[in-house]
PDB file of C-alpha atoms in Angstrom:
ATOM      1  CA  MET A   1       0.000   0.000   0.000  1.00 84.00           C
ATOM      2  CA  LYS A   2       1.178   3.524  -0.778  1.00 86.00           C
ATOM      3  CA  SER A   3       2.446   5.651   2.091  1.00 89.00           C
ATOM      4  CA  ILE A   4       2.254   9.398   2.712  1.00 91.00           C
ATOM      5  CA  THR A   5       4.885  11.197   4.781  1.00 92.00           C
ATOM      6  CA  ILE A   6       3.876  13.962   7.172  1.00 93.00           C
ATOM      7  CA  GLN A   7       6.150  16.019   9.404  1.00 93.00           C
ATOM      8  CA  GLY A   8       5.161  16.581  13.001  1.00 92.00           C
ATOM      9  CA  ALA A   9       6.432  18.176  16.206  1.00 92.00           C
ATOM     10  CA  LYS A  10       6.122  16.740  19.705  1.00 92.00           C
ATOM     11  CA  ARG A  11       3.674  18.478  21.999  1.00 88.00           C
ATOM     12  CA  GLU A  12       5.088  19.388  25.375  1.00 82.00           C
ATOM     13  CA  SER A  13       1.721  20.595  26.659  1.00 80.00           C
ATOM     14  CA  VAL A  14      -1.697  19.074  25.933  1.00 80.00           C
ATOM     15  CA  GLY A  15      -3.942  21.518  27.778  1.00 80.00           C
ATOM     16  CA  LYS A  16      -6.868  23.439  26.281  1.00 84.00           C
ATOM     17  CA  LYS A  17      -4.881  26.663  25.946  1.00 84.00           C
ATOM     18  CA  SER A  18      -2.038  25.040  23.989  1.00 85.00           C
ATOM     19  CA  THR A  19      -4.519  23.083  21.863  1.00 88.00           C
ATOM     20  CA  LYS A  20      -6.340  26.295  20.917  1.00 86.00           C
ATOM     21  CA  ALA A  21      -3.017  27.954  20.071  1.00 86.00           C
ATOM     22  CA  LEU A  22      -2.153  25.079  17.732  1.00 87.00           C
ATOM     23  CA  ARG A  23      -5.487  25.293  15.930  1.00 88.00           C
ATOM     24  CA  ASP A  24      -5.175  29.072  15.591  1.00 86.00           C
ATOM     25  CA  ALA A  25      -1.823  28.425  13.871  1.00 90.00           C
ATOM     26  CA  GLU A  26      -3.535  25.948  11.487  1.00 90.00           C
ATOM     27  CA  LEU A  27      -1.894  22.990  13.203  1.00 91.00           C
ATOM     28  CA  VAL A  28      -3.776  19.803  14.095  1.00 93.00           C
ATOM     29  CA  PRO A  29      -3.312  18.172  17.530  1.00 94.00           C
ATOM     30  CA  CYS A  30      -2.623  14.450  17.012  1.00 94.00           C
ATOM     31  CA  VAL A  31      -1.890  11.295  19.000  1.00 95.00           C
ATOM     32  CA  VAL A  32      -0.122   8.096  17.920  1.00 95.00           C
ATOM     33  CA  TYR A  33      -1.202   4.975  19.807  1.00 93.00           C
ATOM     34  CA  GLY A  34       0.233   1.464  19.620  1.00 89.00           C
ATOM     35  CA  GLY A  35       3.743   2.200  20.842  1.00 85.00           C
ATOM     36  CA  ALA A  36       5.166   1.894  24.356  1.00 85.00           C
ATOM     37  CA  GLU A  37       3.047   4.929  25.267  1.00 90.00           C
ATOM     38  CA  PRO A  38       0.855   7.422  23.381  1.00 92.00           C
ATOM     39  CA  LEU A  39       2.792  10.131  21.538  1.00 93.00           C
ATOM     40  CA  ASN A  40       1.243  13.602  21.291  1.00 93.00           C
ATOM     41  CA  PHE A  41       2.290  15.737  18.343  1.00 95.00           C
ATOM     42  CA  SER A  42       1.017  18.393  15.961  1.00 93.00           C
ATOM     43  CA  THR A  43       1.194  18.719  12.197  1.00 93.00           C
ATOM     44  CA  PRO A  44       0.024  21.326   9.642  1.00 93.00           C
ATOM     45  CA  GLU A  45      -3.582  20.832   8.548  1.00 91.00           C
ATOM     46  CA  LYS A  46      -2.495  20.937   4.884  1.00 90.00           C
ATOM     47  CA  HIS A  47      -0.795  17.541   5.342  1.00 88.00           C
ATOM     48  CA  PHE A  48      -4.220  15.917   5.617  1.00 89.00           C
ATOM     49  CA  LYS A  49      -5.270  16.990   2.119  1.00 86.00           C
ATOM     50  CA  SER A  50      -3.789  13.940   0.385  1.00 84.00           C
ATOM     51  CA  LEU A  51      -4.671  11.651   3.292  1.00 87.00           C
ATOM     52  CA  VAL A  52      -8.301  12.463   4.062  1.00 86.00           C
ATOM     53  CA  TYR A  53      -9.746  14.176   0.988  1.00 83.00           C
ATOM     54  CA  THR A  54      -9.080  11.310  -1.416  1.00 84.00           C
ATOM     55  CA  PRO A  55     -10.808   8.044  -2.378  1.00 84.00           C
ATOM     56  CA  GLU A  56      -7.470   6.229  -2.132  1.00 88.00           C
ATOM     57  CA  ALA A  57      -6.139   4.406   0.941  1.00 89.00           C
ATOM     58  CA  HIS A  58      -2.712   5.176   2.376  1.00 90.00           C
ATOM     59  CA  THR A  59      -0.543   4.317   5.324  1.00 93.00           C
ATOM     60  CA  VAL A  60       1.338   7.191   6.952  1.00 94.00           C
ATOM     61  CA  SER A  61       4.997   7.773   7.768  1.00 95.00           C
ATOM     62  CA  ILE A  62       5.072  10.299  10.602  1.00 95.00           C
ATOM     63  CA  GLU A  63       8.415  12.088  10.865  1.00 96.00           C
ATOM     64  CA  ILE A  64       9.075  13.540  14.319  1.00 93.00           C
ATOM     65  CA  ASP A  65      12.533  14.746  15.403  1.00 88.00           C
ATOM     66  CA  GLY A  66      14.220  12.560  12.797  1.00 89.00           C
ATOM     67  CA  GLN A  67      12.278   9.458  13.832  1.00 91.00           C
ATOM     68  CA  ILE A  68       9.941   7.775  11.327  1.00 95.00           C
ATOM     69  CA  ILE A  69       6.803   6.174  12.763  1.00 95.00           C
ATOM     70  CA  PRO A  70       4.758   3.984  10.370  1.00 95.00           C
ATOM     71  CA  ALA A  71       1.061   4.355  11.157  1.00 95.00           C
ATOM     72  CA  VAL A  72      -2.511   4.415   9.904  1.00 94.00           C
ATOM     73  CA  LEU A  73      -5.128   7.092  10.481  1.00 92.00           C
ATOM     74  CA  GLN A  74      -7.667   5.659  12.930  1.00 90.00           C
ATOM     75  CA  ASP A  75      -9.966   8.549  13.730  1.00 91.00           C
ATOM     76  CA  ILE A  76     -10.401  12.181  12.805  1.00 92.00           C
ATOM     77  CA  GLN A  77     -12.631  14.865  14.302  1.00 93.00           C
ATOM     78  CA  PHE A  78     -14.086  17.770  12.320  1.00 94.00           C
ATOM     79  CA  HIS A  79     -15.659  21.003  13.491  1.00 90.00           C
ATOM     80  CA  PRO A  80     -19.453  20.557  13.092  1.00 92.00           C
ATOM     81  CA  ILE A  81     -19.884  23.892  11.300  1.00 91.00           C
ATOM     82  CA  THR A  82     -16.613  24.765   9.555  1.00 90.00           C
ATOM     83  CA  ASP A  83     -15.413  21.187   8.836  1.00 88.00           C
ATOM     84  CA  LYS A  84     -11.995  22.255  10.091  1.00 90.00           C
ATOM     85  CA  ILE A  85      -9.939  19.295  11.366  1.00 92.00           C
ATOM     86  CA  LEU A  86      -9.866  19.424  15.173  1.00 92.00           C
ATOM     87  CA  HIS A  87      -7.963  16.274  16.126  1.00 93.00           C
ATOM     88  CA  ALA A  88      -6.537  13.088  14.610  1.00 94.00           C
ATOM     89  CA  ASP A  89      -5.671   9.689  16.080  1.00 95.00           C
ATOM     90  CA  PHE A  90      -3.083   7.421  14.476  1.00 95.00           C
ATOM     91  CA  TYR A  91      -2.126   3.827  15.253  1.00 94.00           C
ATOM     92  CA  GLN A  92       1.501   2.721  14.992  1.00 95.00           C
ATOM     93  CA  LEU A  93       2.141  -0.203  12.644  1.00 95.00           C
ATOM     94  CA  SER A  94       4.196  -3.304  13.427  1.00 92.00           C
ATOM     95  CA  ASP A  95       5.489  -5.561  10.659  1.00 91.00           C
ATOM     96  CA  ASP A  96       3.950  -8.701  12.182  1.00 91.00           C
ATOM     97  CA  LYS A  97       0.795  -7.237  13.729  1.00 92.00           C
ATOM     98  CA  PRO A  98      -2.440  -7.205  11.665  1.00 94.00           C
ATOM     99  CA  VAL A  99      -4.204  -3.888  11.249  1.00 92.00           C
ATOM    100  CA  ILE A 100      -7.694  -2.980  10.020  1.00 92.00           C
ATOM    101  CA  MET A 101      -8.066  -0.406   7.236  1.00 91.00           C
ATOM    102  CA  GLU A 102     -10.770   0.774   4.869  1.00 92.00           C
ATOM    103  CA  VAL A 103      -9.768   0.012   1.281  1.00 94.00           C
ATOM    104  CA  PRO A 104     -11.566   1.399  -1.804  1.00 95.00           C
ATOM    105  CA  VAL A 105     -13.557  -0.914  -4.082  1.00 96.00           C
ATOM    106  CA  ARG A 106     -13.066  -0.590  -7.840  1.00 96.00           C
ATOM    107  CA  ILE A 107     -15.642  -2.126 -10.184  1.00 96.00           C
ATOM    108  CA  THR A 108     -14.439  -3.395 -13.574  1.00 95.00           C
ATOM    109  CA  GLY A 109     -16.226  -4.943 -16.531  1.00 93.00           C
ATOM    110  CA  ARG A 110     -19.648  -4.392 -18.076  1.00 92.00           C
ATOM    111  CA  SER A 111     -22.091  -6.877 -16.616  1.00 92.00           C
ATOM    112  CA  LYS A 112     -24.377  -9.029 -18.737  1.00 92.00           C
ATOM    113  CA  GLY A 113     -27.328  -7.642 -16.826  1.00 91.00           C
ATOM    114  CA  VAL A 114     -26.439  -4.039 -17.665  1.00 92.00           C
ATOM    115  CA  VAL A 115     -26.089  -4.978 -21.347  1.00 91.00           C
ATOM    116  CA  ARG A 116     -29.618  -6.399 -21.140  1.00 89.00           C
ATOM    117  CA  GLY A 117     -30.971  -3.173 -19.670  1.00 89.00           C
ATOM    118  CA  GLY A 118     -30.391  -3.673 -15.948  1.00 90.00           C
ATOM    119  CA  VAL A 119     -28.791  -1.225 -13.518  1.00 93.00           C
ATOM    120  CA  LEU A 120     -25.656  -1.921 -11.469  1.00 94.00           C
ATOM    121  CA  ARG A 121     -25.961  -0.877  -7.817  1.00 95.00           C
ATOM    122  CA  GLN A 122     -22.824  -0.661  -5.667  1.00 94.00           C
ATOM    123  CA  SER A 123     -23.458  -1.017  -1.921  1.00 95.00           C
ATOM    124  CA  PHE A 124     -19.882  -0.536  -0.691  1.00 95.00           C
ATOM    125  CA  ARG A 125     -17.390   2.081  -1.879  1.00 94.00           C
ATOM    126  CA  LYS A 126     -14.875   0.861   0.715  1.00 94.00           C
ATOM    127  CA  LEU A 127     -14.354  -2.402   2.587  1.00 96.00           C
ATOM    128  CA  LYS A 128     -12.682  -2.965   5.944  1.00 95.00           C
ATOM    129  CA  VAL A 129      -9.674  -5.231   5.436  1.00 96.00           C
ATOM    130  CA  LYS A 130      -7.483  -6.917   8.059  1.00 95.00           C
ATOM    131  CA  ALA A 131      -3.858  -7.769   7.210  1.00 95.00           C
ATOM    132  CA  ILE A 132      -0.266  -7.220   8.236  1.00 95.00           C
ATOM    133  CA  PRO A 133       0.983  -3.886   6.805  1.00 93.00           C
ATOM    134  CA  ALA A 134       2.952  -5.480   3.948  1.00 93.00           C
ATOM    135  CA  ASN A 135      -0.182  -7.260   2.683  1.00 95.00           C
ATOM    136  CA  LEU A 136      -2.630  -4.351   2.752  1.00 94.00           C
ATOM    137  CA  PRO A 137      -4.041  -3.904  -0.773  1.00 94.00           C
ATOM    138  CA  ASP A 138      -4.298  -0.495  -2.443  1.00 93.00           C
ATOM    139  CA  GLU A 139      -7.791  -1.395  -3.655  1.00 95.00           C
ATOM    140  CA  ILE A 140     -10.220  -4.286  -4.036  1.00 96.00           C
ATOM    141  CA  VAL A 141     -10.940  -4.934  -7.722  1.00 96.00           C
ATOM    142  CA  ILE A 142     -14.230  -6.640  -8.583  1.00 96.00           C
ATOM    143  CA  ASP A 143     -15.101  -7.899 -12.063  1.00 96.00           C
ATOM    144  CA  VAL A 144     -18.874  -7.782 -12.559  1.00 95.00           C
ATOM    145  CA  THR A 145     -18.872  -8.994 -16.182  1.00 95.00           C
ATOM    146  CA  LYS A 146     -20.733 -12.225 -15.359  1.00 94.00           C
ATOM    147  CA  LEU A 147     -23.470 -10.610 -13.265  1.00 94.00           C
ATOM    148  CA  ASN A 148     -26.887 -10.927 -14.851  1.00 94.00           C
ATOM    149  CA  ILE A 149     -30.092  -9.168 -13.815  1.00 92.00           C
ATOM    150  CA  GLY A 150     -30.917 -10.337 -10.289  1.00 93.00           C
ATOM    151  CA  ASN A 151     -27.350 -11.483  -9.547  1.00 95.00           C
ATOM    152  CA  LYS A 152     -25.247 -10.162  -6.671  1.00 95.00           C
ATOM    153  CA  PHE A 153     -21.545 -10.034  -5.841  1.00 96.00           C
ATOM    154  CA  TYR A 154     -20.849 -10.902  -2.198  1.00 97.00           C
ATOM    155  CA  VAL A 155     -17.882 -10.307   0.094  1.00 97.00           C
ATOM    156  CA  GLY A 156     -17.540 -14.098   0.252  1.00 96.00           C
ATOM    157  CA  ASP A 157     -16.909 -14.176  -3.507  1.00 96.00           C
ATOM    158  CA  ILE A 158     -13.499 -12.529  -2.995  1.00 95.00           C
ATOM    159  CA  GLN A 159     -10.695 -15.003  -2.330  1.00 91.00           C
ATOM    160  CA  SER A 160      -7.437 -13.950  -0.666  1.00 94.00           C
ATOM    161  CA  ASP A 161      -4.749 -15.725   1.342  1.00 95.00           C
ATOM    162  CA  ILE A 162      -3.099 -12.543   2.592  1.00 96.00           C
ATOM    163  CA  TYR A 163      -5.984 -10.472   3.969  1.00 97.00           C
ATOM    164  CA  SER A 164      -9.473 -10.967   5.387  1.00 96.00           C
ATOM    165  CA  PHE A 165     -12.613  -8.841   5.499  1.00 97.00           C
ATOM    166  CA  MET A 166     -14.354  -7.415   8.544  1.00 97.00           C
ATOM    167  CA  HIS A 167     -17.736  -7.999   6.904  1.00 97.00           C
ATOM    168  CA  PRO A 168     -19.967 -11.099   6.768  1.00 96.00           C
ATOM    169  CA  ASP A 169     -19.587 -13.276   3.670  1.00 96.00           C
ATOM    170  CA  ASN A 170     -23.198 -12.566   2.665  1.00 96.00           C
ATOM    171  CA  ALA A 171     -22.710  -8.776   2.574  1.00 97.00           C
ATOM    172  CA  VAL A 172     -23.611  -7.578  -0.938  1.00 97.00           C
ATOM    173  CA  ILE A 173     -20.978  -5.398  -2.623  1.00 97.00           C
ATOM    174  CA  ALA A 174     -22.767  -4.961  -5.950  1.00 96.00           C
ATOM    175  CA  ALA A 175     -25.985  -6.149  -7.568  1.00 95.00           C
ATOM    176  CA  VAL A 176     -27.661  -5.815 -10.954  1.00 94.00           C
ATOM    177  CA  LYS A 177     -31.262  -4.680 -10.545  1.00 92.00           C
ATOM    178  CA  MET A 178     -33.984  -4.700 -13.154  1.00 82.00           C
ATOM    179  CA  SER A 179     -34.567  -1.223 -14.564  1.00 72.00           C
ATOM    180  CA  ARG A 180     -37.935   0.132 -15.690  1.00 67.00           C
ATOM    181  CA  ASN A 181     -36.908  -0.290 -19.310  1.00 62.00           C
ATOM    182  CA  ALA A 182     -36.002  -3.925 -18.689  1.00 56.00           C
ATOM    183  CA  MET A 183     -39.377  -4.495 -17.010  1.00 60.00           C
ATOM    184  CA  LYS A 184     -41.200  -2.993 -19.987  1.00 59.00           C
ATOM    185  CA  GLY A 185     -39.205  -5.247 -22.276  1.00 57.00           C
ATOM    186  CA  GLY A 186     -40.269  -8.313 -20.331  1.00 56.00           C
ATOM    187  CA  ILE A 187     -36.734  -9.358 -19.389  1.00 53.00           C
ATOM    188  CA  ALA A 188     -36.725 -11.969 -16.617  1.00 54.00           C
ATOM    189  CA  ALA A 189     -34.331 -11.700 -13.692  1.00 54.00           C
ATOM    190  CA  ASP A 190     -32.191 -14.546 -12.415  1.00 56.00           C
ATOM    191  CA  ASP A 191     -33.855 -15.056  -9.035  1.00 46.00           C
ATOM    192  CA  ASP A 192     -31.896 -18.065  -7.794  1.00 42.00           C
ATOM    193  CA  GLU A 193     -30.411 -16.002  -4.956  1.00 40.00           C
ATOM    194  CA  GLU A 194     -32.142 -14.638  -1.896  1.00 37.00           C
ATOM    195  CA  GLU A 195     -32.193 -10.954  -1.159  1.00 38.00           C
ATOM    196  CA  THR A 196     -29.416 -10.069   1.291  1.00 36.00           C
ATOM    197  CA  THR A 197     -29.369  -7.253   3.794  1.00 35.00           C
ATOM    198  CA  GLU A 198     -26.386  -4.929   3.538  1.00 41.00           C
ATOM    199  CA  ALA A 199     -23.846  -4.999   6.331  1.00 39.00           C
TER     200      ALA A 199
END
């Protein structure tokens, strides 16, 4: 998985006054968990542009006082009115310790059902994946070419030996529904599968 480097500075004080001063200077108060003890630091808000405001998934290399800390973004808080970033939590990565991340889903192919007049519905834009850092995928690619009207693509249809999903196997990622035009044309759906509730 691709990694983004951000520069940070250790926080000597974590009180309300110092936190407000950081935000006034367009710096974001942050914490890295997962190490021997939590590490408080700050980083310019602009560093989050390529980390948060993107459909892609990235790990993070946090550079503090010459030390590089590999991590993932775990949580981020926004101001309810201005959407300004108020705080961010990171989790330190270990080479042999699995981590959970949201990974984007990319649909490929033109399904048989769409060719026949159906409509492809995508239920998940991202999936939660569990793996050691070296095995985290950049994206989950799903080929829907074989899906006919009434067919669904489930989480359980994806096979991998290096990562697992934090979703039930019967969670529907994509489905081809019958459109109004297909109904008017009298096209029958493949109804061998039961309707599944989204996770």
